[in-house]
Amino acid sequence: MEYHLMPGADAETTLAAFLTRAEADPTVLGVVLSGSRAHDGMPTVHSDFDVHVVTGDEGPSAFDALDGYRSDHLDLVVLKLAEFRTRGLPGDPQSWSRYAYVHARVLADRLGGGIADILDRKRTLTAAEAAEQAAGYLDAYTNQIYRSLKSHRDGRGALAHFDAAESVPFALEVLFALHGRVRPYNKFLEWELSRRPLGRGWAAERLLPRLRRILADGDPAVQRGLFADVERAARAGGHGGVLDSWGIDLEFLRP
């Protein structure tokens, strides 16, 4: 099914025509806008509309076949309501996709606010989710930087760089989990830090250059400086036990 409905139609016209068709179909329960178009200031002339269509659990929908459809203007995901309820949440094979819903906008909601309620569940971490993720990723981050610094010590600088680079995603997961937030896709990292700061010490203009330096060459001093800041934040967030389980090795990681 093609949604370039008229020759030369622009992205906005294409979306409007698609939305009209979706709203006229009783099997469509909701339509959600995600991606760059849901982030103020992020769209470019190349941005399409990332649209998630929610259909009823009972019976087929004409829209089911459009899952994965892509054109210059539309990128479609079609889900049954039951799938939409759990998509991106812990236990879902696509839990990595949760950030797609953090700033998503409801374009249609045949459930009288039910689609919006499901979205709201995905936007932030529950206290239990935040605690579990912060602890798990903190241990992984500590392990990765420990491996990196040991390799530096032993004269394996190039290999140490690999471990340093792998520590960066874990560090970001920890920082966002400590604030009860879903880690953004890298594309939106600066956008998030600038518009919704994590707090003192984690401003974009300070954090991002440090991460870029670690990714660039794995500098041990930069790694240790970042670890010290993460350690302070983690202890303040109640995760001192995870760090203390590393015993005297912690001294090796500190500046």
CSV table of C-alpha atoms in Angstrom, one decimal:
chain,number,residue,atom,x,y,z
A,1,MET,CA,0.0,0.0,0.0
A,2,GLU,CA,1.5,3.3,-1.1
A,3,TYR,CA,1.0,6.5,0.8
A,4,HIS,CA,2.5,9.0,-1.6
A,5,LEU,CA,-1.1,9.9,-2.3
A,6,MET,CA,-0.4,12.5,-4.9
A,7,PRO,CA,2.5,13.4,-7.1
A,8,GLY,CA,4.9,15.8,-5.3
A,9,ALA,CA,3.1,15.5,-1.9
A,10,ASP,CA,5.3,16.8,0.9
A,11,ALA,CA,5.8,14.9,4.2
A,12,GLU,CA,3.1,16.8,6.1
A,13,THR,CA,0.5,16.2,3.4
A,14,THR,CA,1.4,12.5,3.3
A,15,LEU,CA,1.1,12.2,7.1
A,16,ALA,CA,-2.3,14.0,7.1
A,17,ALA,CA,-3.6,11.7,4.4
A,18,PHE,CA,-2.4,8.7,6.3
A,19,LEU,CA,-3.9,9.9,9.5
A,20,THR,CA,-7.3,10.5,7.9
A,21,ARG,CA,-7.3,6.9,6.6
A,22,ALA,CA,-6.2,5.5,10.0
A,23,GLU,CA,-8.9,7.4,11.9
A,24,ALA,CA,-11.6,6.1,9.5
A,25,ASP,CA,-10.6,2.5,10.1
A,26,PRO,CA,-12.3,1.1,13.3
A,27,THR,CA,-9.6,-1.5,13.7
A,28,VAL,CA,-7.1,1.3,14.4
A,29,LEU,CA,-7.1,2.2,18.1
A,30,GLY,CA,-4.3,4.7,18.2
A,31,VAL,CA,-1.6,6.5,16.2
A,32,VAL,CA,1.6,7.7,17.8
A,33,LEU,CA,4.3,10.0,16.5
A,34,SER,CA,7.9,9.2,17.5
A,35,GLY,CA,11.4,10.0,16.3
A,36,SER,CA,12.9,13.4,15.4
A,37,ARG,CA,9.5,14.9,14.5
A,38,ALA,CA,8.5,14.4,18.2
A,39,HIS,CA,11.6,16.4,19.4
A,40,ASP,CA,11.3,20.1,19.0
A,41,GLY,CA,14.3,21.5,17.1
A,42,MET,CA,15.5,18.1,15.9
A,43,PRO,CA,13.8,17.5,12.5
A,44,THR,CA,15.8,18.3,9.3
A,45,VAL,CA,14.8,18.4,5.7
A,46,HIS,CA,15.6,14.7,5.6
A,47,SER,CA,13.4,13.7,8.5
A,48,ASP,CA,10.5,11.4,7.8
A,49,PHE,CA,7.5,10.8,10.2
A,50,ASP,CA,8.0,7.8,12.5
A,51,VAL,CA,4.5,6.6,13.1
A,52,HIS,CA,3.4,3.7,15.3
A,53,VAL,CA,-0.1,2.4,14.6
A,54,VAL,CA,-1.9,0.4,17.3
A,55,THR,CA,-4.6,-2.0,16.1
A,56,GLY,CA,-7.1,-4.1,18.0
A,57,ASP,CA,-6.2,-7.5,19.4
A,58,GLU,CA,-9.2,-9.2,18.0
A,59,GLY,CA,-9.1,-9.9,14.3
A,60,PRO,CA,-7.0,-8.6,11.5
A,61,SER,CA,-6.6,-5.1,10.3
A,62,ALA,CA,-5.8,-3.8,6.9
A,63,PHE,CA,-2.9,-1.9,8.5
A,64,ASP,CA,-1.2,-5.0,9.8
A,65,ALA,CA,0.5,-5.5,6.4
A,66,LEU,CA,2.1,-2.1,6.7
A,67,ASP,CA,4.4,-3.0,9.6
A,68,GLY,CA,7.9,-2.0,8.5
A,69,TYR,CA,6.6,0.1,5.6
A,70,ARG,CA,9.1,2.9,4.6
A,71,SER,CA,9.0,5.7,2.2
A,72,ASP,CA,10.6,9.1,1.9
A,73,HIS,CA,7.9,10.5,4.2
A,74,LEU,CA,6.7,7.6,6.4
A,75,ASP,CA,8.3,5.0,8.6
A,76,LEU,CA,5.6,2.7,10.0
A,77,VAL,CA,5.4,0.3,13.0
A,78,VAL,CA,2.1,-1.5,13.4
A,79,LEU,CA,1.4,-3.2,16.7
A,80,LYS,CA,-1.5,-5.0,18.3
A,81,LEU,CA,-2.7,-3.4,21.5
A,82,ALA,CA,-1.2,-6.1,23.6
A,83,GLU,CA,2.2,-5.7,22.0
A,84,PHE,CA,2.0,-1.9,22.4
A,85,ARG,CA,1.3,-2.3,26.1
A,86,THR,CA,4.6,-4.1,26.7
A,87,ARG,CA,6.8,-2.7,23.8
A,88,GLY,CA,10.0,-1.3,25.3
A,89,LEU,CA,9.4,-2.4,28.9
A,90,PRO,CA,11.5,-4.8,30.9
A,91,GLY,CA,11.1,-8.4,29.6
A,92,ASP,CA,10.3,-7.3,26.1
A,93,PRO,CA,12.8,-8.5,23.4
A,94,GLN,CA,12.8,-4.9,22.1
A,95,SER,CA,13.3,-3.2,25.5
A,96,TRP,CA,16.1,-1.3,23.8
A,97,SER,CA,13.4,0.6,21.9
A,98,ARG,CA,11.9,2.3,25.0
A,99,TYR,CA,13.3,5.7,24.3
A,100,ALA,CA,11.2,5.8,21.1
A,101,TYR,CA,8.2,6.4,23.4
A,102,VAL,CA,9.7,8.9,25.9
A,103,HIS,CA,8.7,12.0,23.9
A,104,ALA,CA,6.2,10.3,21.6
A,105,ARG,CA,3.0,12.3,20.8
A,106,VAL,CA,-0.5,10.9,20.5
A,107,LEU,CA,-2.0,11.7,17.1
A,108,ALA,CA,-5.1,9.5,17.5
A,109,ASP,CA,-6.6,7.8,20.6
A,110,ARG,CA,-9.8,5.8,20.1
A,111,LEU,CA,-9.5,4.5,23.7
A,112,GLY,CA,-10.4,7.9,25.2
A,113,GLY,CA,-7.0,8.5,26.7
A,114,GLY,CA,-5.9,4.8,27.0
A,115,ILE,CA,-3.2,5.1,24.4
A,116,ALA,CA,-1.8,8.2,26.2
A,117,ASP,CA,-1.9,6.2,29.5
A,118,ILE,CA,0.1,3.4,28.0
A,119,LEU,CA,2.7,5.9,26.6
A,120,ASP,CA,3.0,7.5,30.0
A,121,ARG,CA,4.0,4.2,31.5
A,122,LYS,CA,6.9,4.0,29.2
A,123,ARG,CA,8.2,7.6,29.5
A,124,THR,CA,10.1,7.2,32.8
A,125,LEU,CA,11.5,4.3,34.9
A,126,THR,CA,9.6,3.1,37.9
A,127,ALA,CA,11.6,3.3,41.2
A,128,ALA,CA,12.1,-0.5,41.0
A,129,GLU,CA,13.3,-0.3,37.4
A,130,ALA,CA,15.6,2.6,38.1
A,131,ALA,CA,17.2,0.8,41.1
A,132,GLU,CA,17.7,-2.5,39.2
A,133,GLN,CA,19.1,-0.8,36.1
A,134,ALA,CA,21.4,1.6,38.0
A,135,ALA,CA,22.9,-1.3,40.0
A,136,GLY,CA,23.3,-3.6,37.1
A,137,TYR,CA,24.9,-1.1,34.8
A,138,LEU,CA,27.0,0.4,37.5
A,139,ASP,CA,28.6,-3.0,38.0
A,140,ALA,CA,29.1,-3.4,34.3
A,141,TYR,CA,30.6,0.0,34.0
A,142,THR,CA,33.0,-0.6,36.9
A,143,ASN,CA,34.0,-3.9,35.3
A,144,GLN,CA,34.7,-2.3,31.9
A,145,ILE,CA,36.8,0.6,33.2
A,146,TYR,CA,38.7,-1.9,35.4
A,147,ARG,CA,39.5,-4.0,32.4
A,148,SER,CA,40.6,-0.9,30.4
A,149,LEU,CA,42.8,0.5,33.1
A,150,LYS,CA,44.5,-2.9,33.7
A,151,SER,CA,45.3,-3.2,30.0
A,152,HIS,CA,46.7,0.4,30.1
A,153,ARG,CA,48.9,-0.6,33.1
A,154,ASP,CA,50.1,-3.7,31.3
A,155,GLY,CA,51.1,-1.8,28.1
A,156,ARG,CA,48.2,-2.8,25.9
A,157,GLY,CA,46.9,0.6,25.1
A,158,ALA,CA,45.1,-0.2,21.9
A,159,LEU,CA,43.1,-3.0,23.6
A,160,ALA,CA,42.5,-0.8,26.6
A,161,HIS,CA,40.9,1.7,24.3
A,162,PHE,CA,38.3,-0.9,23.2
A,163,ASP,CA,37.3,-1.5,26.8
A,164,ALA,CA,37.1,2.2,27.5
A,165,ALA,CA,34.8,2.7,24.5
A,166,GLU,CA,32.5,-0.1,25.7
A,167,SER,CA,32.3,1.6,29.1
A,168,VAL,CA,30.6,4.7,27.8
A,169,PRO,CA,27.1,3.1,27.1
A,170,PHE,CA,27.2,1.6,30.6
A,171,ALA,CA,28.1,5.0,32.2
A,172,LEU,CA,25.2,6.7,30.4
A,173,GLU,CA,22.7,3.9,31.5
A,174,VAL,CA,23.8,4.5,35.1
A,175,LEU,CA,23.5,8.3,35.0
A,176,PHE,CA,20.0,8.2,33.4
A,177,ALA,CA,18.8,5.4,35.7
A,178,LEU,CA,20.0,7.3,38.7
A,179,HIS,CA,17.6,10.0,37.7
A,180,GLY,CA,14.7,7.6,36.9
A,181,ARG,CA,15.0,8.3,33.2
A,182,VAL,CA,15.4,6.2,30.0
A,183,ARG,CA,18.7,6.5,28.4
A,184,PRO,CA,18.2,8.4,25.1
A,185,TYR,CA,19.5,7.2,21.7
A,186,ASN,CA,22.8,8.8,21.0
A,187,LYS,CA,21.2,11.1,18.4
A,188,PHE,CA,19.2,12.7,21.1
A,189,LEU,CA,21.8,12.7,23.9
A,190,GLU,CA,22.7,16.4,23.6
A,191,TRP,CA,19.1,17.4,23.2
A,192,GLU,CA,18.1,15.6,26.4
A,193,LEU,CA,21.0,17.0,28.5
A,194,SER,CA,20.4,20.5,27.3
A,195,ARG,CA,16.6,20.6,27.7
A,196,ARG,CA,16.3,18.2,30.7
A,197,PRO,CA,19.5,18.4,32.6
A,198,LEU,CA,20.5,15.5,34.8
A,199,GLY,CA,21.7,17.9,37.5
A,200,ARG,CA,24.8,19.5,38.7
A,201,GLY,CA,28.0,18.2,37.1
A,202,TRP,CA,26.3,16.5,34.2
A,203,ALA,CA,25.7,19.4,31.8
A,204,ALA,CA,26.2,18.6,28.1
A,205,GLU,CA,29.1,21.0,27.7
A,206,ARG,CA,31.0,19.1,30.5
A,207,LEU,CA,29.9,15.5,30.0
A,208,LEU,CA,30.0,15.1,26.3
A,209,PRO,CA,33.6,16.2,25.7
A,210,ARG,CA,34.7,13.7,28.4
A,211,LEU,CA,32.8,10.9,26.7
A,212,ARG,CA,34.2,11.9,23.3
A,213,ARG,CA,37.7,11.8,24.7
A,214,ILE,CA,37.2,8.4,26.2
A,215,LEU,CA,35.9,7.2,22.8
A,216,ALA,CA,38.7,8.8,21.0
A,217,ASP,CA,41.7,7.4,22.9
A,218,GLY,CA,40.6,5.9,26.2
A,219,ASP,CA,42.7,8.4,28.2
A,220,PRO,CA,43.2,6.8,31.7
A,221,ALA,CA,43.0,10.2,33.5
A,222,VAL,CA,39.7,11.1,31.9
A,223,GLN,CA,38.3,7.6,32.6
A,224,ARG,CA,39.3,7.9,36.3
A,225,GLY,CA,37.9,11.4,36.5
A,226,LEU,CA,34.5,10.3,35.1
A,227,PHE,CA,34.5,7.2,37.4
A,228,ALA,CA,35.0,9.4,40.4
A,229,ASP,CA,32.0,11.5,39.5
A,230,VAL,CA,29.9,8.5,38.7
A,231,GLU,CA,30.9,6.9,42.0
A,232,ARG,CA,29.8,10.0,44.0
A,233,ALA,CA,26.4,10.0,42.2
A,234,ALA,CA,25.9,6.3,42.6
A,235,ARG,CA,26.7,6.4,46.4
A,236,ALA,CA,24.3,9.3,46.7
A,237,GLY,CA,21.7,7.2,45.0
A,238,GLY,CA,22.1,4.3,47.4
A,239,HIS,CA,24.3,2.0,45.3
A,240,GLY,CA,27.4,2.1,47.5
A,241,GLY,CA,27.1,-1.7,48.0
A,242,VAL,CA,27.7,-2.4,44.3
A,243,LEU,CA,30.9,-0.4,44.4
A,244,ASP,CA,32.1,-1.7,47.8
A,245,SER,CA,31.9,-5.3,46.4
A,246,TRP,CA,34.9,-4.4,44.3
A,247,GLY,CA,37.0,-4.0,47.5
A,248,ILE,CA,40.5,-2.6,47.2
A,249,ASP,CA,40.3,-2.6,43.4
A,250,LEU,CA,38.3,0.7,43.7
A,251,GLU,CA,41.5,2.5,44.6
A,252,PHE,CA,42.9,1.5,41.2
A,253,LEU,CA,39.9,3.2,39.5
A,254,ARG,CA,40.0,6.5,41.3
A,255,PRO,CA,42.1,9.5,40.3
